[in-house]
Amino acid sequence: MLRRTALLPALTALVLAVTTGCAADDQAATDSKPSAAATARPADNTGAPGGAAEDGIPLADAIGQLTVKPEHTGGYDRDDFKHWNSGADPDDGCDTREELLLAEAVKEPTKGTGCKLTGGEWLSYYDEVTVTDAGDLDVDHVVPLEEAHSSGAHAWTPERREAYANDLRGPRSLVAVTAKTNRSKGKRDVAEWLPPADTALCTYLEDWTGTKLRWTLTADQAEHDALTRRAKDCPDATVTYEPAP
């Protein structure tokens, strides 16, 4: 699978390629899932907490940067995380989901009225399944909304929760996967669920850890222990992230 190196430039290229002029869709996927931020990264790549890690830091070190804290319980409401909004380009007629799907397509789909996507091809890295119908894909929040709520987002403003739910600018936050795998995952963290494809493990641990660091989300002890244990299977894995604005 190809990793995405820059979302907004990719969207721009799609705008030029699609005759109707609409570019982009919702959610970012990888392992081969695209791994890029849409904005320029700072020159300081120390990887220290609160600073960008552009060139990547070892997965085990990134996990060590997570704050371990019991989860906040109660009060979660999915409607507190407004999505999908108008995406990275408010004028392209596509929402976040559609922009992500356009950006992650292995084979470019045709965009119709209302940014309806037909044709095209995607690779769901969670289960290594090729998908040829956009309707069979879910845009997954790598760190589920309820998990984010329990890990710090309960204290955020509505605007920040919306930014998290529609994070096209982060390389790790959103990914297009089969509806089957997304729904089997639900709200579960890495101590409770991992992608079924063996090839997805290291990418998923990178994406989970990178998203938590980007948004300064905490990890509970069981989650942290699971990350640490499984990271041993990924000695060459690295995490890149840029702190969310």
Coordinates of N, CA and C in Angstrom, one line a residue:
M1 N 0.8 -1.2 0.0 CA 0.0 0.0 0.0 C 0.9 1.2 0.0
L2 N 0.4 2.3 -0.6 CA 1.1 3.6 -0.6 C 0.7 4.4 0.6
R3 N 1.7 5.1 1.1 CA 1.4 6.0 2.2 C 1.2 7.4 1.6
R4 N 0.3 8.1 2.1 CA 0.0 9.5 1.6 C 1.0 10.4 2.1
T5 N 1.7 11.2 1.3 CA 2.7 12.1 1.8 C 2.3 13.5 2.0
A6 N 1.1 13.9 1.5 CA 0.6 15.2 1.7 C -0.9 15.2 1.2
L7 N -1.8 15.5 2.1 CA -3.2 15.4 1.8 C -3.7 16.5 0.9
L8 N -3.4 17.8 1.3 CA -3.9 18.9 0.5 C -3.3 18.9 -0.9
P9 N -2.0 18.7 -1.1 CA -1.5 18.6 -2.5 C -2.2 17.5 -3.3
A10 N -2.4 16.4 -2.6 CA -3.1 15.3 -3.3 C -4.5 15.8 -3.8
L11 N -5.2 16.5 -2.9 CA -6.5 16.9 -3.2 C -6.5 17.9 -4.4
T12 N -5.4 18.8 -4.4 CA -5.3 19.8 -5.4 C -5.1 19.0 -6.8
A13 N -4.3 18.0 -6.8 CA -4.1 17.3 -8.0 C -5.4 16.6 -8.5
L14 N -6.2 16.1 -7.5 CA -7.5 15.5 -7.9 C -8.4 16.5 -8.5
V15 N -8.4 17.8 -7.9 CA -9.3 18.8 -8.5 C -9.0 19.0 -9.9
L16 N -7.7 19.0 -10.3 CA -7.4 19.3 -11.7 C -7.7 18.1 -12.6
A17 N -7.7 16.9 -12.0 CA -7.9 15.7 -12.8 C -9.4 15.4 -13.0
V18 N -10.2 15.8 -12.0 CA -11.7 15.5 -12.1 C -12.3 16.7 -12.8
T19 N -13.0 16.5 -14.0 CA -13.5 17.6 -14.8 C -14.5 18.4 -14.1
T20 N -15.2 17.8 -13.2 CA -16.3 18.6 -12.6 C -15.7 19.5 -11.5
G21 N -14.5 19.4 -11.2 CA -13.8 20.4 -10.3 C -14.0 20.1 -8.8
C22 N -14.5 19.0 -8.4 CA -14.6 18.7 -7.0 C -13.5 17.8 -6.6
A23 N -12.8 18.1 -5.5 CA -11.8 17.2 -5.1 C -12.0 16.8 -3.7
A24 N -11.5 15.6 -3.4 CA -11.3 15.1 -2.0 C -12.5 14.4 -1.4
D25 N -12.2 13.6 -0.4 CA -13.2 12.9 0.4 C -12.8 12.8 1.8
D26 N -13.6 12.0 2.5 CA -13.4 12.0 3.9 C -12.3 11.0 4.4
Q27 N -11.7 10.8 5.1 CA -10.9 9.9 5.9 C -9.6 9.4 5.3
A28 N -8.7 9.4 6.1 CA -7.4 9.0 5.7 C -7.0 7.6 6.0
A29 N -6.5 6.7 5.1 CA -6.1 5.4 5.4 C -4.7 5.2 5.0
T30 N -4.0 4.1 5.6 CA -2.7 3.9 5.3 C -2.2 2.4 5.5
D31 N -1.2 2.0 5.4 CA -0.1 1.2 5.7 C 0.7 1.5 4.5
S32 N 0.6 1.2 4.4 CA 0.3 1.4 3.1 C -0.8 2.4 3.2
K33 N -1.0 2.9 4.2 CA -2.0 4.0 4.3 C -1.2 5.2 4.2
P34 N -1.7 6.3 3.5 CA -1.1 7.5 3.4 C -0.6 8.0 4.7
S35 N 0.6 8.6 4.8 CA 1.1 9.1 6.0 C 1.6 10.5 5.9
A36 N 0.7 11.5 5.7 CA 1.3 12.8 5.6 C 0.4 13.8 6.1
A37 N 0.9 14.9 6.5 CA 0.2 16.0 7.0 C 0.0 17.0 5.9
A38 N -1.1 17.8 5.9 CA -1.4 18.7 4.9 C -0.8 20.0 5.0
T39 N -0.2 20.3 6.1 CA 0.5 21.6 6.3 C 2.0 21.4 6.5
A40 N 2.7 22.5 6.2 CA 4.2 22.4 6.4 C 4.5 22.1 7.9
R41 N 5.5 21.3 8.1 CA 5.9 20.9 9.4 C 7.0 21.8 9.9
P42 N 7.1 22.0 11.2 CA 8.2 22.9 11.8 C 9.5 22.2 11.5
A43 N 10.6 23.1 11.5 CA 11.9 22.6 11.3 C 12.4 21.8 12.5
D44 N 11.9 22.0 13.7 CA 12.4 21.3 14.9 C 11.7 19.9 14.9
N45 N 12.5 18.9 14.7 CA 12.0 17.5 14.6 C 12.5 16.7 15.8
T46 N 12.5 17.2 16.9 CA 13.1 16.5 18.1 C 12.2 15.4 18.5
G47 N 10.9 15.4 18.2 CA 10.0 14.3 18.7 C 9.7 14.4 20.1
A48 N 10.0 15.5 20.8 CA 9.7 15.7 22.2 C 8.3 16.0 22.3
P49 N 7.7 15.6 23.5 CA 6.3 15.9 23.7 C 5.9 17.3 23.4
G50 N 4.9 17.6 22.7 CA 4.5 18.9 22.3 C 5.1 19.5 21.1
G51 N 6.1 18.7 20.6 CA 6.8 19.2 19.4 C 6.6 18.2 18.2
A52 N 6.8 18.7 17.0 CA 6.5 17.8 15.8 C 7.6 16.8 15.7
A53 N 7.2 15.6 15.2 CA 8.2 14.5 14.9 C 8.1 14.2 13.4
E54 N 8.7 15.0 12.6 CA 8.5 15.0 11.2 C 9.2 13.7 10.5
D55 N 10.4 13.4 10.9 CA 11.1 12.3 10.3 C 10.8 11.0 11.0
G56 N 10.0 11.0 12.0 CA 9.7 9.8 12.7 C 10.5 9.5 13.9
I57 N 9.9 9.0 14.9 CA 10.7 8.5 16.1 C 10.3 7.1 16.3
P58 N 11.1 6.3 16.9 CA 10.8 4.9 17.1 C 9.5 4.7 17.8
L59 N 8.7 3.7 17.4 CA 7.4 3.5 18.0 C 7.4 3.3 19.5
A60 N 8.4 2.6 20.0 CA 8.5 2.4 21.4 C 8.7 3.7 22.2
D61 N 9.5 4.6 21.6 CA 9.8 5.9 22.2 C 8.5 6.8 22.2
A62 N 7.8 6.7 21.0 CA 6.5 7.5 20.9 C 5.5 7.0 22.0
I63 N 5.4 5.7 22.2 CA 4.5 5.2 23.2 C 4.9 5.7 24.5
G64 N 6.2 5.8 24.8 CA 6.7 6.3 26.0 C 6.4 7.8 26.3
Q65 N 6.0 8.5 25.3 CA 5.6 9.9 25.4 C 4.1 10.1 25.8
L66 N 3.4 9.0 25.7 CA 2.0 9.1 26.1 C 1.8 9.3 27.6
T67 N 0.9 10.1 28.0 CA 0.5 10.3 29.4 C -0.4 9.1 29.8
V68 N 0.0 8.4 30.8 CA -0.9 7.3 31.3 C -1.8 7.8 32.4
K69 N -3.1 7.6 32.1 CA -4.1 8.2 33.0 C -5.4 7.4 32.9
P70 N -6.1 7.2 34.0 CA -7.4 6.5 33.9 C -8.3 7.2 33.0
E71 N -9.2 6.5 32.3 CA -10.1 7.2 31.4 C -11.2 7.9 32.2
H72 N -11.6 9.0 31.6 CA -12.8 9.7 32.0 C -14.0 8.9 31.7
T73 N -15.0 8.7 32.6 CA -16.1 7.9 32.3 C -17.4 8.8 32.3
G74 N -18.3 8.4 31.4 CA -19.6 9.1 31.3 C -19.6 10.3 30.5
G75 N -20.8 10.7 30.0 CA -21.0 12.0 29.4 C -20.8 12.0 27.9
Y76 N -20.4 10.8 27.3 CA -20.1 10.8 25.8 C -21.4 11.0 25.0
D77 N -21.4 11.8 24.0 CA -22.5 12.0 23.1 C -21.9 12.2 21.7
R78 N -22.1 11.2 20.8 CA -21.5 11.3 19.5 C -21.8 12.6 18.8
D79 N -23.0 13.2 19.1 CA -23.3 14.5 18.4 C -22.4 15.6 18.9
D80 N -21.7 15.4 19.9 CA -20.7 16.5 20.4 C -19.6 16.6 19.4
F81 N -19.4 15.6 18.6 CA -18.3 15.6 17.6 C -18.9 15.8 16.2
K82 N -19.1 17.0 15.8 CA -19.8 17.3 14.6 C -19.0 16.8 13.4
H83 N -19.6 15.9 12.6 CA -19.0 15.4 11.4 C -20.1 14.9 10.5
W84 N -20.0 14.8 9.2 CA -18.8 15.3 8.5 C -19.1 16.8 8.1
N85 N -18.1 17.6 8.1 CA -18.3 19.0 7.7 C -17.8 19.2 6.3
S86 N -17.6 20.5 5.9 CA -17.3 20.8 4.5 C -15.8 20.4 4.1
G87 N -15.1 19.9 5.0 CA -13.8 19.4 4.7 C -12.7 20.4 4.6
A88 N -11.6 20.0 3.9 CA -10.4 20.9 3.8 C -10.7 22.0 2.8
D89 N -11.6 21.8 1.8 CA -11.9 22.8 0.9 C -13.4 23.1 0.9
P90 N -13.9 24.1 1.6 CA -15.3 24.4 1.8 C -16.0 24.6 0.5
D91 N -15.3 24.9 -0.5 CA -15.9 25.3 -1.8 C -16.0 24.2 -2.8
D92 N -15.5 23.0 -2.5 CA -15.4 22.0 -3.5 C -16.7 21.1 -3.6
G93 N -17.7 21.4 -2.7 CA -18.9 20.6 -2.8 C -18.8 19.2 -2.2
C94 N -17.7 18.9 -1.6 CA -17.5 17.6 -1.0 C -17.3 17.7 0.5
D95 N -17.8 16.7 1.3 CA -17.6 16.8 2.7 C -16.3 16.0 3.1
T96 N -16.0 16.0 4.4 CA -14.8 15.4 4.8 C -14.7 13.9 4.3
R97 N -15.7 13.2 4.5 CA -15.7 11.8 4.0 C -15.4 11.7 2.6
E98 N -16.0 12.4 1.7 CA -15.8 12.4 0.3 C -14.4 12.8 -0.1
E99 N -13.9 13.9 0.6 CA -12.5 14.3 0.3 C -11.5 13.2 0.7
L100 N -11.7 12.6 1.8 CA -10.8 11.5 2.1 C -10.8 10.4 1.1
L101 N -12.0 10.0 0.7 CA -12.1 8.9 -0.2 C -11.4 9.2 -1.6
L102 N -11.6 10.5 -2.0 CA -10.9 10.9 -3.2 C -9.4 10.9 -3.0
A103 N -8.9 11.3 -1.9 CA -7.5 11.3 -1.6 C -6.9 9.9 -1.5
E104 N -7.6 9.0 -1.0 CA -7.1 7.7 -0.7 C -7.3 6.6 -1.8
A105 N -8.0 7.0 -2.9 CA -8.3 6.1 -3.9 C -7.1 5.6 -4.6
V106 N -7.0 4.3 -4.8 CA -5.9 3.7 -5.6 C -6.2 3.9 -7.0
K107 N -7.4 3.8 -7.4 CA -7.9 4.1 -8.8 C -8.9 5.2 -8.6
E108 N -8.7 6.3 -9.3 CA -9.6 7.5 -9.1 C -11.1 7.3 -9.5
P109 N -12.0 7.6 -8.6 CA -13.4 7.5 -9.0 C -13.9 8.7 -9.8
T110 N -15.1 8.6 -10.3 CA -15.7 9.7 -11.0 C -16.6 10.4 -10.0
K111 N -16.5 11.7 -10.0 CA -17.3 12.5 -9.1 C -18.5 13.1 -9.8
G112 N -19.7 12.8 -9.3 CA -20.9 13.3 -9.9 C -21.5 14.5 -9.1
T113 N -22.8 14.7 -9.4 CA -23.5 15.8 -8.7 C -23.5 15.5 -7.2
G114 N -23.3 16.6 -6.4 CA -23.3 16.4 -4.9 C -22.1 15.6 -4.4
C115 N -21.0 15.5 -5.3 CA -19.8 14.8 -4.9 C -20.1 13.3 -4.8
K116 N -21.1 12.8 -5.5 CA -21.3 11.3 -5.5 C -20.2 10.6 -6.3
L117 N -19.6 9.6 -5.6 CA -18.5 8.9 -6.2 C -18.9 7.6 -6.8
T118 N -18.5 7.4 -8.1 CA -18.8 6.1 -8.8 C -17.5 5.6 -9.3
G119 N -17.4 4.3 -9.4 CA -16.1 3.7 -9.9 C -15.0 3.8 -8.9
G120 N -13.8 3.7 -9.3 CA -12.7 3.9 -8.4 C -12.4 2.6 -7.6
E121 N -11.3 2.7 -6.9 CA -10.8 1.5 -6.2 C -10.0 1.9 -5.0
W122 N -10.2 1.2 -3.9 CA -9.5 1.5 -2.6 C -9.0 0.2 -2.0
L123 N -7.9 0.4 -1.2 CA -7.4 -0.8 -0.4 C -7.6 -0.5 1.0
S124 N -8.4 -1.3 1.7 CA -8.6 -1.2 3.1 C -7.5 -1.9 3.9
Y125 N -6.6 -1.1 4.5 CA -5.4 -1.8 5.0 C -5.7 -2.6 6.3
Y126 N -6.8 -2.3 7.0 CA -7.1 -3.1 8.2 C -7.2 -4.6 7.8
D127 N -7.8 -4.9 6.7 CA -8.0 -6.3 6.3 C -7.5 -6.7 4.9
E128 N -6.7 -5.8 4.3 CA -6.1 -6.0 3.0 C -7.2 -6.4 1.9
V129 N -8.3 -5.7 2.0 CA -9.4 -6.0 1.0 C -9.5 -4.8 0.0
T130 N -9.6 -5.2 -1.2 CA -9.8 -4.2 -2.3 C -11.3 -3.9 -2.4
V131 N -11.6 -2.6 -2.5 CA -13.0 -2.2 -2.5 C -13.2 -1.4 -3.8
T132 N -14.3 -1.6 -4.5 CA -14.6 -0.9 -5.7 C -15.9 -0.1 -5.7
D133 N -16.5 -0.1 -4.5 CA -17.7 0.7 -4.3 C -17.6 1.6 -3.1
A134 N -17.6 2.9 -3.3 CA -17.3 3.8 -2.1 C -18.4 3.6 -1.0
G135 N -19.5 3.1 -1.4 CA -20.6 2.9 -0.4 C -20.2 1.7 0.6
D136 N -19.3 0.9 0.2 CA -18.9 -0.2 1.1 C -17.8 0.2 2.0
L137 N -17.3 1.4 2.0 CA -16.3 1.9 2.9 C -16.8 2.7 4.0
D138 N -16.2 2.6 5.2 CA -16.4 3.5 6.3 C -15.2 4.4 6.4
V139 N -15.3 5.6 6.8 CA -14.2 6.4 7.2 C -14.1 6.3 8.7
D140 N -13.0 5.6 9.1 CA -12.8 5.3 10.5 C -12.0 6.4 11.2
H141 N -12.4 6.8 12.4 CA -11.5 7.6 13.3 C -10.6 6.6 14.0
V142 N -9.3 6.6 13.6 CA -8.4 5.6 14.1 C -8.5 5.5 15.6
V143 N -8.5 6.6 16.3 CA -8.8 6.7 17.7 C -10.3 7.1 17.8
P144 N -11.2 6.1 18.1 CA -12.6 6.4 18.0 C -13.1 7.6 18.8
L145 N -14.2 8.2 18.4 CA -14.7 9.4 19.1 C -14.9 9.2 20.6
E146 N -15.5 8.0 20.9 CA -15.7 7.8 22.3 C -14.4 7.6 23.1
E147 N -13.4 6.9 22.5 CA -12.1 6.8 23.1 C -11.5 8.2 23.3
A148 N -11.6 9.0 22.3 CA -11.0 10.4 22.4 C -11.7 11.1 23.5
H149 N -13.0 11.0 23.6 CA -13.8 11.6 24.7 C -13.2 11.2 26.1
S150 N -13.0 9.9 26.2 CA -12.5 9.3 27.5 C -11.1 9.7 27.8
S151 N -10.4 10.1 26.7 CA -8.9 10.3 26.9 C -8.6 11.8 26.9
G152 N -9.6 12.6 27.0 CA -9.3 14.1 27.2 C -10.2 15.0 26.4
A153 N -10.9 14.5 25.4 CA -11.7 15.4 24.6 C -13.0 15.8 25.3
H154 N -13.3 15.1 26.4 CA -14.5 15.6 27.2 C -14.3 17.0 27.7
A155 N -13.1 17.5 27.8 CA -12.8 18.8 28.3 C -12.6 19.8 27.2
W156 N -12.8 19.4 25.9 CA -12.5 20.3 24.8 C -13.7 21.2 24.5
T157 N -13.5 22.2 23.7 CA -14.6 23.1 23.2 C -15.3 22.3 22.1
P158 N -16.5 22.7 21.7 CA -17.2 22.1 20.6 C -16.4 22.2 19.3
E159 N -15.7 23.4 19.1 CA -14.9 23.6 17.9 C -13.7 22.7 17.8
R160 N -13.1 22.4 18.9 CA -11.9 21.5 18.9 C -12.4 20.0 18.6
R161 N -13.5 19.7 19.2 CA -14.1 18.3 18.9 C -14.4 18.2 17.5
E162 N -15.0 19.2 16.9 CA -15.3 19.2 15.4 C -14.0 19.0 14.6
A163 N -13.0 19.8 15.0 CA -11.7 19.7 14.3 C -11.1 18.3 14.3
Y164 N -11.3 17.6 15.5 CA -10.8 16.3 15.7 C -11.6 15.3 14.8
A165 N -12.9 15.5 14.8 CA -13.7 14.5 14.0 C -13.6 14.7 12.5
N166 N -13.0 15.8 12.0 CA -12.8 16.0 10.6 C -11.3 16.3 10.3
D167 N -10.4 15.6 11.0 CA -9.0 15.9 10.9 C -8.4 15.4 9.6
L168 N -8.5 16.1 8.5 CA -7.8 15.8 7.2 C -6.4 16.2 7.2
R169 N -6.0 17.1 8.1 CA -4.7 17.6 8.1 C -3.7 16.8 8.8
G170 N -4.1 15.8 9.6 CA -3.2 14.9 10.3 C -3.0 13.6 9.5
P171 N -1.8 13.0 9.5 CA -1.6 11.8 8.7 C -2.2 10.6 9.3
R172 N -2.6 10.6 10.6 CA -3.0 9.5 11.3 C -4.4 9.4 11.7
S173 N -5.2 10.4 11.6 CA -6.5 10.5 12.2 C -7.6 9.7 11.6
L174 N -7.7 9.7 10.3 CA -8.8 9.1 9.5 C -8.3 8.1 8.5
V175 N -9.1 7.1 8.3 CA -8.7 6.1 7.3 C -9.9 5.4 6.7
A176 N -9.9 5.2 5.4 CA -11.0 4.5 4.7 C -10.8 3.0 4.8
V177 N -11.7 2.3 5.3 CA -11.6 0.9 5.5 C -13.0 0.2 5.2
T178 N -13.0 -1.1 5.2 CA -14.3 -1.8 4.9 C -15.2 -1.5 6.1
A179 N -16.5 -1.4 5.8 CA -17.4 -1.2 6.9 C -17.4 -2.3 7.9
K180 N -17.1 -3.5 7.4 CA -17.1 -4.7 8.3 C -16.1 -4.5 9.4
T181 N -14.9 -4.2 9.0 CA -13.8 -4.1 10.0 C -14.0 -2.9 11.0
N182 N -14.5 -1.8 10.4 CA -14.8 -0.6 11.2 C -15.8 -0.9 12.3
R183 N -16.8 -1.6 11.9 CA -17.9 -1.9 12.9 C -17.6 -3.0 13.8
S184 N -16.7 -3.8 13.5 CA -16.2 -4.8 14.4 C -15.3 -4.2 15.5
K185 N -14.6 -3.1 15.1 CA -13.8 -2.3 16.0 C -14.6 -1.5 17.0
G186 N -15.6 -0.8 16.5 CA -16.4 0.0 17.3 C -15.6 1.1 18.1
K187 N -15.9 1.1 19.4 CA -15.2 2.1 20.2 C -13.9 1.5 20.9
R188 N -13.6 0.3 20.6 CA -12.5 -0.4 21.4 C -11.1 0.2 21.1
D189 N -10.3 0.1 22.1 CA -8.9 0.6 22.0 C -8.0 -0.6 21.6
V190 N -6.7 -0.4 21.6 CA -5.8 -1.4 21.2 C -5.6 -2.6 22.1
A191 N -6.0 -2.4 23.4 CA -6.0 -3.5 24.3 C -7.2 -4.5 24.0
E192 N -8.1 -4.0 23.2 CA -9.4 -4.8 23.0 C -9.6 -5.2 21.5
W193 N -8.9 -4.5 20.6 CA -9.1 -4.8 19.2 C -7.9 -4.4 18.4
L194 N -7.5 -5.2 17.4 CA -6.5 -4.9 16.4 C -7.0 -5.3 15.1
P195 N -6.5 -4.7 14.0 CA -6.9 -5.1 12.7 C -6.7 -6.6 12.4
P196 N -7.5 -7.2 11.6 CA -7.4 -8.7 11.4 C -6.2 -9.0 10.5
A197 N -5.7 -8.1 9.6 CA -4.6 -8.4 8.7 C -3.3 -8.3 9.5
D198 N -2.5 -9.4 9.4 CA -1.2 -9.3 10.1 C -0.3 -8.2 9.6
T199 N -0.5 -7.8 8.3 CA 0.3 -6.8 7.7 C -0.1 -5.4 8.2
A200 N -1.2 -5.3 8.9 CA -1.7 -4.0 9.4 C -1.2 -3.6 10.7
L201 N -0.7 -4.6 11.5 CA -0.4 -4.3 12.9 C 0.5 -3.1 13.2
C202 N 1.6 -3.1 12.5 CA 2.6 -2.0 12.8 C 2.1 -0.6 12.4
T203 N 1.4 -0.6 11.2 CA 0.9 0.6 10.8 C -0.2 1.1 11.7
Y204 N -1.0 0.2 12.2 CA -2.1 0.6 13.1 C -1.6 1.1 14.4
L205 N -0.5 0.5 15.0 CA 0.1 1.0 16.2 C 0.7 2.4 16.0
E206 N 1.3 2.6 14.8 CA 1.9 3.9 14.5 C 0.7 4.9 14.4
D207 N -0.3 4.6 13.7 CA -1.4 5.5 13.5 C -2.1 5.9 14.8
W208 N -2.3 4.9 15.7 CA -3.0 5.1 17.0 C -2.1 6.0 17.8
T209 N -0.9 5.7 17.9 CA 0.0 6.4 18.8 C 0.2 7.9 18.3
G210 N 0.4 8.0 16.9 CA 0.5 9.3 16.3 C -0.7 10.2 16.6
T211 N -1.9 9.6 16.5 CA -3.1 10.4 16.7 C -3.2 10.9 18.1
K212 N -2.9 10.0 19.0 CA -3.0 10.3 20.5 C -2.0 11.4 20.8
L213 N -0.8 11.4 20.2 CA 0.2 12.4 20.5 C -0.2 13.7 19.8
R214 N -0.7 13.6 18.6 CA -1.1 14.8 17.9 C -2.1 15.6 18.6
W215 N -3.1 14.9 19.3 CA -4.2 15.6 20.0 C -4.0 15.6 21.5
T216 N -2.8 15.2 22.0 CA -2.5 15.2 23.4 C -3.6 14.4 24.2
L217 N -3.9 13.3 23.7 CA -4.8 12.4 24.3 C -4.1 11.4 25.2
T218 N -4.6 11.0 26.3 CA -4.0 10.1 27.3 C -4.2 8.7 26.9
A219 N -3.6 7.8 27.6 CA -3.8 6.3 27.4 C -4.0 5.7 28.8
D220 N -4.9 4.8 28.9 CA -5.1 4.1 30.2 C -4.0 3.0 30.3
Q221 N -3.9 2.4 31.5 CA -2.8 1.5 31.7 C -2.9 0.3 30.8
A222 N -4.0 -0.3 30.7 CA -4.2 -1.5 29.8 C -3.8 -1.2 28.4
E223 N -4.3 0.0 27.9 CA -3.9 0.4 26.5 C -2.4 0.6 26.4
H224 N -1.8 1.3 27.3 CA -0.4 1.5 27.2 C 0.4 0.2 27.3
D225 N 0.0 -0.7 28.1 CA 0.6 -2.0 28.2 C 0.5 -2.8 26.9
A226 N -0.7 -2.7 26.3 CA -0.9 -3.4 25.0 C 0.0 -2.8 23.9
L227 N 0.1 -1.5 23.9 CA 0.9 -0.8 22.9 C 2.4 -1.2 23.1
T228 N 2.8 -1.2 24.3 CA 4.2 -1.5 24.6 C 4.5 -3.0 24.2
R229 N 3.6 -3.9 24.6 CA 3.8 -5.3 24.3 C 3.9 -5.6 22.8
R230 N 2.9 -5.0 22.0 CA 2.8 -5.3 20.6 C 3.9 -4.5 19.8
A231 N 4.4 -3.4 20.4 CA 5.5 -2.7 19.7 C 6.7 -3.5 19.5
K232 N 6.9 -4.5 20.3 CA 8.0 -5.4 20.2 C 8.0 -6.2 18.9
D233 N 6.8 -6.3 18.3 CA 6.7 -7.0 17.0 C 7.0 -6.1 15.9
C234 N 7.3 -4.8 16.2 CA 7.4 -3.8 15.1 C 8.7 -3.0 15.4
P235 N 9.9 -3.7 15.4 CA 11.1 -3.0 15.8 C 11.5 -1.8 14.9
D236 N 11.1 -1.9 13.6 CA 11.4 -0.8 12.7 C 10.4 0.3 12.5
A237 N 9.3 0.2 13.3 CA 8.2 1.1 13.1 C 8.5 2.5 13.7
T238 N 8.1 3.5 13.0 CA 8.3 4.9 13.5 C 7.0 5.7 13.5
V239 N 6.9 6.7 14.3 CA 5.7 7.5 14.4 C 6.1 8.9 13.9
T240 N 5.3 9.5 13.1 CA 5.4 10.9 12.7 C 4.1 11.6 13.1
Y241 N 4.2 12.8 13.7 CA 3.0 13.6 14.0 C 3.4 15.0 14.1
E242 N 2.3 15.8 14.0 CA 2.4 17.3 14.2 C 1.3 17.6 15.2
P243 N 1.6 18.3 16.3 CA 0.6 18.7 17.3 C -0.5 19.4 16.6
A244 N -1.8 19.1 16.9 CA -2.9 19.7 16.4 C -3.0 21.2 16.8
P245 N -3.4 22.1 16.0 CA -3.5 23.5 16.4 C -4.5 23.7 17.5

